[in-house]
C-alpha positions as a LaTeX table, in Angstrom:
\begin{tabular}{lrrr}
\hline
Residue & $x$ (\AA) & $y$ (\AA) & $z$ (\AA) \\
\hline
Met1 & $-6.39$ & 86.77 & $-5.04$ \\
Ala2 & $-7.72$ & 86.93 & $-1.50$ \\
Lys3 & $-5.53$ & 88.43 & 1.22 \\
Ile4 & $-5.33$ & 86.92 & 4.68 \\
Arg5 & $-6.28$ & 89.34 & 7.41 \\
Pro6 & $-3.33$ & 90.13 & 9.74 \\
Ser7 & $-3.37$ & 88.62 & 13.22 \\
Lys8 & $-4.69$ & 90.71 & 16.08 \\
Gly9 & $-1.84$ & 90.03 & 18.46 \\
His10 & 0.08 & 92.11 & 20.99 \\
Pro11 & 3.39 & 93.92 & 20.62 \\
Tyr12 & 4.98 & 92.15 & 23.58 \\
Ala13 & 4.41 & 89.39 & 26.14 \\
Arg14 & 5.36 & 88.91 & 29.78 \\
Ile15 & 5.12 & 86.44 & 32.65 \\
Leu16 & 2.12 & 87.55 & 34.71 \\
Gly17 & 2.04 & 84.89 & 37.43 \\
Val18 & 3.95 & 81.89 & 38.75 \\
Gly19 & 3.03 & 78.88 & 40.87 \\
Gly20 & 4.69 & 75.72 & 42.12 \\
Tyr21 & 3.92 & 72.39 & 43.71 \\
Arg22 & 6.33 & 70.12 & 45.58 \\
Pro23 & 5.19 & 66.66 & 46.68 \\
Thr24 & 4.60 & 66.19 & 50.40 \\
Arg25 & 7.24 & 63.48 & 50.84 \\
Val26 & 10.71 & 64.88 & 51.55 \\
Val27 & 13.53 & 62.40 & 50.86 \\
Pro28 & 16.91 & 63.05 & 52.54 \\
Asn29 & 20.20 & 61.68 & 51.25 \\
Glu30 & 20.09 & 58.98 & 53.92 \\
Val31 & 17.29 & 57.24 & 52.02 \\
Ile32 & 19.33 & 57.25 & 48.82 \\
Leu33 & 22.30 & 55.76 & 50.64 \\
Glu34 & 20.27 & 52.64 & 51.40 \\
Thr35 & 20.77 & 51.47 & 47.80 \\
Ile36 & 24.09 & 52.99 & 46.68 \\
Asp37 & 27.63 & 52.93 & 48.08 \\
Ser38 & 28.21 & 56.61 & 48.81 \\
Ser39 & 27.94 & 59.16 & 51.60 \\
Asp40 & 25.94 & 62.25 & 52.47 \\
Glu41 & 29.11 & 64.34 & 52.26 \\
Trp42 & 29.92 & 63.01 & 48.78 \\
Ile43 & 26.41 & 63.75 & 47.46 \\
Arg44 & 26.41 & 67.27 & 48.89 \\
Ser45 & 29.92 & 68.06 & 47.64 \\
Arg46 & 29.23 & 66.73 & 44.13 \\
Ser47 & 25.73 & 68.13 & 43.63 \\
Gly48 & 24.72 & 70.39 & 46.50 \\
Ile49 & 21.62 & 68.26 & 47.03 \\
Glu50 & 20.47 & 67.69 & 50.62 \\
Thr51 & 16.88 & 66.58 & 50.05 \\
Arg52 & 14.41 & 66.07 & 47.23 \\
His53 & 10.63 & 65.55 & 46.95 \\
Trp54 & 9.10 & 62.30 & 45.67 \\
Ala55 & 5.46 & 62.01 & 44.65 \\
Asn56 & 3.01 & 59.58 & 46.17 \\
Asp57 & 0.43 & 57.67 & 44.15 \\
Gly58 & $-2.05$ & 60.54 & 44.16 \\
Glu59 & 0.50 & 63.15 & 43.14 \\
Thr60 & 0.35 & 62.40 & 39.43 \\
Val61 & 1.81 & 64.55 & 36.67 \\
Ala62 & $-1.67$ & 65.96 & 36.06 \\
Ala63 & $-2.50$ & 66.48 & 39.75 \\
Met64 & 0.76 & 68.32 & 40.49 \\
Ser65 & 0.28 & 70.44 & 37.37 \\
Val66 & $-3.24$ & 71.45 & 38.37 \\
Glu67 & $-2.02$ & 72.54 & 41.81 \\
Ala68 & 0.86 & 74.62 & 40.41 \\
Ser69 & $-1.30$ & 76.07 & 37.64 \\
Gly70 & $-4.07$ & 77.15 & 39.99 \\
Lys71 & $-1.52$ & 79.19 & 41.95 \\
Ala72 & $-0.06$ & 80.73 & 38.77 \\
Ile73 & $-3.50$ & 81.70 & 37.46 \\
Ala74 & $-4.43$ & 83.30 & 40.78 \\
Asp75 & $-1.08$ & 85.10 & 40.89 \\
Ala76 & $-1.71$ & 86.48 & 37.39 \\
Gly77 & $-5.10$ & 87.82 & 38.47 \\
Ile78 & $-7.06$ & 86.07 & 35.73 \\
Thr79 & $-9.47$ & 83.14 & 35.54 \\
Ala80 & $-8.94$ & 79.70 & 34.04 \\
Gln81 & $-11.57$ & 80.53 & 31.40 \\
Gln82 & $-9.25$ & 83.22 & 30.03 \\
Ile83 & $-6.46$ & 80.72 & 29.29 \\
Gly84 & $-6.26$ & 80.21 & 25.53 \\
Ala85 & $-3.55$ & 77.54 & 25.43 \\
Val86 & $-1.89$ & 75.09 & 27.81 \\
Val87 & 1.68 & 73.97 & 27.05 \\
Val88 & 3.10 & 71.17 & 29.18 \\
Ser89 & 6.76 & 70.15 & 29.13 \\
Thr90 & 7.44 & 66.72 & 30.61 \\
Val91 & 9.31 & 63.48 & 29.95 \\
Ser92 & 7.60 & 61.50 & 32.70 \\
His93 & 3.97 & 61.24 & 31.61 \\
Phe94 & 3.73 & 57.58 & 30.65 \\
Lys95 & 0.70 & 57.75 & 28.37 \\
Gln96 & 1.79 & 58.28 & 24.78 \\
Thr97 & $-1.59$ & 59.77 & 24.01 \\
Pro98 & $-3.62$ & 61.81 & 24.75 \\
Ala99 & $-1.44$ & 64.70 & 25.85 \\
Val100 & $-1.65$ & 65.28 & 29.59 \\
Ala101 & $-2.14$ & 68.97 & 28.77 \\
Thr102 & $-5.72$ & 68.21 & 27.66 \\
Glu103 & $-6.54$ & 66.63 & 31.04 \\
Ile104 & $-5.00$ & 69.57 & 32.87 \\
Ala105 & $-6.88$ & 72.12 & 30.76 \\
Asp106 & $-10.15$ & 70.35 & 31.54 \\
Lys107 & $-9.52$ & 69.98 & 35.27 \\
Leu108 & $-8.61$ & 73.66 & 35.55 \\
Gly109 & $-11.89$ & 74.63 & 33.90 \\
Thr110 & $-10.54$ & 76.35 & 30.81 \\
Asp111 & $-12.93$ & 77.12 & 27.96 \\
Lys112 & $-11.69$ & 74.44 & 25.54 \\
Ala113 & $-8.15$ & 75.84 & 25.51 \\
Ala114 & $-5.65$ & 74.51 & 23.00 \\
Ala115 & $-3.51$ & 71.98 & 24.84 \\
Phe116 & $-0.39$ & 70.03 & 23.95 \\
Asp117 & 2.75 & 68.45 & 25.42 \\
Ile118 & 6.36 & 69.03 & 24.43 \\
Ser119 & 9.44 & 66.95 & 25.21 \\
Ala120 & 12.59 & 69.01 & 25.60 \\
Gly121 & 14.02 & 67.62 & 28.82 \\
Cys122 & 15.55 & 70.14 & 31.20 \\
Ala123 & 15.24 & 72.90 & 28.58 \\
Gly124 & 11.50 & 72.28 & 28.33 \\
Phe125 & 10.39 & 75.31 & 30.31 \\
Gly126 & 12.42 & 77.61 & 28.06 \\
Tyr127 & 10.96 & 75.99 & 24.98 \\
Gly128 & 7.43 & 76.34 & 26.36 \\
Leu129 & 7.99 & 79.96 & 27.35 \\
Thr130 & 9.18 & 80.76 & 23.84 \\
Leu131 & 6.11 & 79.13 & 22.30 \\
Ala132 & 3.84 & 81.00 & 24.72 \\
Lys133 & 5.40 & 84.34 & 23.87 \\
Gly134 & 4.86 & 83.63 & 20.17 \\
Leu135 & 1.21 & 82.69 & 20.67 \\
Val136 & 0.46 & 85.89 & 22.59 \\
Val137 & 2.32 & 88.19 & 20.19 \\
Glu138 & 0.84 & 86.46 & 17.13 \\
Gly139 & $-2.65$ & 86.62 & 18.58 \\
Ser140 & $-3.57$ & 82.94 & 18.81 \\
Ala141 & $-4.10$ & 83.21 & 22.57 \\
Glu142 & $-4.51$ & 86.09 & 25.02 \\
Tyr143 & $-3.09$ & 84.11 & 27.92 \\
Val144 & $-0.96$ & 80.97 & 27.79 \\
Leu145 & $-0.27$ & 78.58 & 30.66 \\
Val146 & 3.22 & 77.04 & 30.57 \\
Ile147 & 3.86 & 74.07 & 32.83 \\
Gly148 & 7.05 & 72.18 & 33.58 \\
Val149 & 6.28 & 68.98 & 35.47 \\
Glu150 & 8.10 & 65.74 & 36.27 \\
Arg151 & 7.82 & 62.55 & 38.29 \\
Leu152 & 11.45 & 61.59 & 37.79 \\
Ser153 & 11.32 & 59.22 & 40.74 \\
Asp154 & 9.54 & 56.87 & 38.29 \\
Leu155 & 12.57 & 57.02 & 36.00 \\
Thr156 & 15.29 & 56.78 & 38.64 \\
Asp157 & 17.47 & 53.70 & 39.04 \\
Leu158 & 18.12 & 53.69 & 42.78 \\
Glu159 & 21.11 & 51.41 & 42.26 \\
Asp160 & 22.83 & 53.75 & 39.79 \\
Arg161 & 25.45 & 55.56 & 41.86 \\
Ala162 & 25.78 & 58.31 & 39.23 \\
Thr163 & 22.12 & 59.35 & 39.16 \\
Ala164 & 20.21 & 57.86 & 42.11 \\
Phe165 & 20.63 & 61.00 & 44.23 \\
Leu166 & 19.88 & 63.57 & 41.51 \\
Phe167 & 16.23 & 63.51 & 40.66 \\
Gly168 & 13.10 & 64.88 & 42.29 \\
Asp169 & 9.44 & 65.44 & 41.46 \\
Gly170 & 7.34 & 68.58 & 41.18 \\
Ala171 & 5.51 & 71.04 & 38.98 \\
Gly172 & 6.03 & 74.71 & 38.17 \\
Ala173 & 3.77 & 76.91 & 36.08 \\
Val174 & 3.61 & 80.44 & 34.70 \\
Val175 & 0.95 & 82.46 & 32.92 \\
Val176 & 2.16 & 84.43 & 29.91 \\
Gly177 & 0.06 & 87.32 & 28.63 \\
Pro178 & 0.14 & 90.70 & 26.86 \\
Ser179 & 2.63 & 93.42 & 27.79 \\
Ser180 & 3.02 & 97.06 & 26.81 \\
Glu181 & 6.82 & 96.74 & 26.90 \\
Pro182 & 9.40 & 94.01 & 26.24 \\
Ala183 & 9.46 & 91.59 & 29.19 \\
Ile184 & 10.57 & 88.31 & 27.59 \\
Gly185 & 13.74 & 88.65 & 25.58 \\
Pro186 & 14.81 & 86.76 & 22.45 \\
Thr187 & 15.44 & 83.08 & 23.11 \\
Val188 & 18.85 & 81.60 & 22.38 \\
Trp189 & 18.15 & 77.90 & 21.89 \\
Gly190 & 19.38 & 74.88 & 20.01 \\
Ser191 & 20.39 & 71.24 & 20.10 \\
Glu192 & 23.53 & 69.13 & 19.83 \\
Gly193 & 22.24 & 65.72 & 18.80 \\
Asp194 & 25.73 & 64.34 & 18.38 \\
Lys195 & 25.90 & 64.32 & 22.19 \\
Ser196 & 22.54 & 62.63 & 22.72 \\
Glu197 & 24.10 & 59.56 & 24.33 \\
Thr198 & 25.35 & 61.57 & 27.30 \\
Ile199 & 21.86 & 61.80 & 28.86 \\
Lys200 & 19.35 & 59.18 & 27.85 \\
Gln201 & 16.80 & 56.57 & 28.79 \\
Thr202 & 18.57 & 53.27 & 29.40 \\
Val203 & 16.45 & 51.21 & 26.97 \\
Pro204 & 13.34 & 51.79 & 24.82 \\
Trp205 & 9.95 & 50.95 & 26.33 \\
Thr206 & 9.57 & 48.22 & 23.71 \\
Asp207 & 12.60 & 46.34 & 25.08 \\
Tyr208 & 10.91 & 46.19 & 28.48 \\
Arg209 & 7.56 & 45.27 & 26.94 \\
Asp210 & 9.04 & 42.45 & 24.89 \\
Gly211 & 11.03 & 41.05 & 27.80 \\
Thr212 & 14.40 & 41.84 & 26.24 \\
Val213 & 15.31 & 43.48 & 29.56 \\
Glu214 & 13.85 & 42.91 & 33.01 \\
Lys215 & 14.74 & 46.24 & 34.57 \\
Phe216 & 12.33 & 49.13 & 34.07 \\
Pro217 & 13.83 & 51.92 & 31.90 \\
Ala218 & 15.53 & 54.75 & 33.76 \\
Ile219 & 17.46 & 57.93 & 33.04 \\
Thr220 & 21.23 & 57.61 & 32.89 \\
Gln221 & 24.00 & 60.04 & 32.08 \\
Glu222 & 27.73 & 60.43 & 31.58 \\
Gly223 & 28.31 & 62.78 & 34.48 \\
Gln224 & 31.69 & 64.23 & 33.58 \\
Ala225 & 30.78 & 64.82 & 29.94 \\
Val226 & 27.55 & 66.56 & 30.92 \\
Phe227 & 29.36 & 68.66 & 33.52 \\
Arg228 & 31.98 & 69.89 & 31.05 \\
Trp229 & 29.37 & 70.68 & 28.40 \\
Ala230 & 27.15 & 72.56 & 30.84 \\
Val231 & 29.96 & 74.57 & 32.39 \\
Phe232 & 31.76 & 75.61 & 29.23 \\
Glu233 & 29.09 & 75.69 & 26.52 \\
Met234 & 26.05 & 76.87 & 28.48 \\
Ala235 & 27.88 & 79.86 & 29.92 \\
Lys236 & 28.37 & 80.96 & 26.30 \\
Val237 & 24.67 & 80.51 & 25.58 \\
Ala238 & 23.76 & 82.49 & 28.70 \\
Lys239 & 26.02 & 85.33 & 27.56 \\
Glu240 & 24.37 & 85.25 & 24.12 \\
Ala241 & 20.95 & 85.59 & 25.76 \\
Leu242 & 22.14 & 88.62 & 27.73 \\
Asp243 & 23.51 & 90.18 & 24.55 \\
Ala244 & 20.31 & 89.44 & 22.62 \\
Ala245 & 18.26 & 91.20 & 25.31 \\
Gly246 & 20.67 & 94.15 & 25.42 \\
Ile247 & 21.46 & 93.43 & 29.07 \\
Thr248 & 24.85 & 93.33 & 30.76 \\
Ala249 & 25.75 & 91.15 & 33.72 \\
Asp250 & 25.91 & 94.26 & 35.90 \\
Glu251 & 22.29 & 95.11 & 35.05 \\
Leu252 & 20.99 & 91.67 & 36.01 \\
Asp253 & 19.05 & 91.21 & 39.26 \\
Val254 & 18.49 & 87.45 & 39.29 \\
Phe255 & 20.04 & 84.34 & 37.74 \\
Ile256 & 17.79 & 81.25 & 37.49 \\
Pro257 & 19.65 & 78.38 & 35.82 \\
His258 & 18.33 & 74.85 & 35.51 \\
Gln259 & 18.73 & 73.26 & 38.94 \\
Ala260 & 20.88 & 70.32 & 37.89 \\
Asn261 & 23.93 & 70.62 & 40.08 \\
Glu262 & 25.20 & 73.36 & 42.37 \\
Arg263 & 28.77 & 72.98 & 41.10 \\
Ile264 & 27.54 & 73.74 & 37.58 \\
Ile265 & 25.66 & 76.78 & 38.90 \\
Asp266 & 28.76 & 78.05 & 40.73 \\
Ser267 & 30.91 & 77.60 & 37.64 \\
Met268 & 28.46 & 79.48 & 35.43 \\
Val269 & 28.26 & 82.36 & 37.91 \\
Lys270 & 32.06 & 82.59 & 37.86 \\
Thr271 & 32.36 & 82.36 & 34.06 \\
Leu272 & 29.63 & 84.96 & 33.51 \\
Lys273 & 31.33 & 87.21 & 36.10 \\
Leu274 & 28.04 & 87.94 & 37.80 \\
Pro275 & 28.36 & 90.56 & 40.53 \\
Glu276 & 27.56 & 89.60 & 44.13 \\
Ser277 & 24.42 & 91.73 & 43.92 \\
Val278 & 22.82 & 89.16 & 41.59 \\
Thr279 & 20.52 & 86.72 & 43.38 \\
Val280 & 21.29 & 83.16 & 42.29 \\
Ala281 & 18.66 & 80.39 & 42.50 \\
Arg282 & 19.87 & 77.38 & 44.50 \\
Asp283 & 16.62 & 75.45 & 44.81 \\
Val284 & 18.54 & 72.29 & 43.87 \\
Arg285 & 19.64 & 71.93 & 47.50 \\
Thr286 & 16.18 & 70.94 & 48.75 \\
Thr287 & 14.32 & 70.08 & 45.54 \\
Gly288 & 16.89 & 68.17 & 43.49 \\
Asn289 & 16.85 & 68.07 & 39.71 \\
Thr290 & 13.24 & 68.28 & 38.53 \\
Ser291 & 14.10 & 68.75 & 34.85 \\
Ala292 & 11.43 & 70.86 & 33.11 \\
Ala293 & 9.97 & 71.94 & 36.47 \\
Ser294 & 13.21 & 73.25 & 37.96 \\
Ile295 & 13.23 & 76.82 & 36.62 \\
Pro296 & 9.61 & 77.77 & 37.44 \\
Leu297 & 9.91 & 76.08 & 40.85 \\
Ala298 & 13.07 & 78.04 & 41.58 \\
Met299 & 11.44 & 81.24 & 40.33 \\
Glu300 & 8.40 & 80.70 & 42.53 \\
Arg301 & 10.54 & 80.09 & 45.63 \\
Leu302 & 12.71 & 83.18 & 45.09 \\
Leu303 & 9.62 & 85.38 & 44.83 \\
Ala304 & 7.90 & 83.69 & 47.78 \\
Thr305 & 10.92 & 84.15 & 50.06 \\
Gly306 & 11.56 & 87.72 & 48.96 \\
Glu307 & 15.00 & 86.91 & 47.58 \\
Ala308 & 13.68 & 88.23 & 44.27 \\
Lys309 & 10.93 & 90.75 & 43.69 \\
Ser310 & 8.38 & 91.66 & 41.06 \\
Gly311 & 9.96 & 93.63 & 38.22 \\
Asp312 & 13.43 & 92.17 & 38.67 \\
Thr313 & 15.36 & 91.33 & 35.52 \\
Ala314 & 16.26 & 87.63 & 35.45 \\
Leu315 & 18.35 & 85.43 & 33.20 \\
Val316 & 16.91 & 81.92 & 32.87 \\
Ile317 & 18.64 & 79.00 & 31.15 \\
Gly318 & 17.72 & 75.34 & 30.84 \\
Phe319 & 19.85 & 72.56 & 29.40 \\
Gly320 & 19.76 & 68.78 & 29.28 \\
Ala321 & 18.95 & 65.60 & 27.38 \\
Gly322 & 19.18 & 65.90 & 23.63 \\
Leu323 & 21.40 & 67.73 & 24.23 \\
Val324 & 19.14 & 70.79 & 24.10 \\
Tyr325 & 19.21 & 74.25 & 25.63 \\
Ala326 & 17.22 & 77.48 & 25.87 \\
Ala327 & 18.09 & 80.79 & 27.51 \\
Thr328 & 16.31 & 84.14 & 27.73 \\
Val329 & 16.02 & 87.26 & 29.88 \\
Val330 & 12.66 & 87.94 & 31.55 \\
Thr331 & 11.03 & 90.45 & 33.83 \\
Leu332 & 9.77 & 88.62 & 36.93 \\
Pro333 & 6.01 & 88.81 & 37.63 \\
\hline
\end{tabular}
């Protein structure tokens, strides 16, 4: 009986570079208030959001991804030809097939890299990072490009008072490659499908196609239910990720949660008892909720502003529609 040769992988993997792209159009709360009965004070107090970015016609999911990825590749100090796989997490690419990852891989100039999309909502970056780590350690790719990208403005109902102010557009990317020491911890992830109705698309695409409904599908959510779940359950998941990595809250340098709502972030910081020395990402204030793109965008901004530095130990956690979640501890590039 023939024996399969063992994979020539690497003992560990790490994030080597990060890049981000925010659309040029900045949308303040005043624009949102043109279509909903609310106030700037209410939006800020409930979410922390002051502005968000919305894409123009040329800022497609692929175009934003290419911009963010180019920066991540340069930051990692490699070339596009060295990328062995491209993993794209998005819920707002409206072509069922082919995967937008294949277009991105081609436009970046990779050497026929493996390329595929995943759909894991706001936990998508964590899912992609976990897959990338596995590919590098197993030996299927030397370097993996992980992209979180959304054009949620296309899926926003501007008349829905509960969600109209939440969503923004953008792309964040990281390059994952070999490491001589552990730099991406075990992932604590999962799903709670019994709560899938709390964040969802209003109607299937087929209902719109067949004329059953006239309004284009949008994202909707049960705000209070999502808030309670995120605050109470996700703090537990974050603690599990710290434990799995062998890290205590006092040893943490940076906390980068999904940028959904600043009140959720504040509550998680309090529940986790993070010391004041821990830098907390609050990119939601000027970027809004960009789903799969929110964690890499927040990571990129913290490093660019100097609020975080290379080598810092960071806890990242994403959570959202499904309901799904993923948390891990990483060393920042």
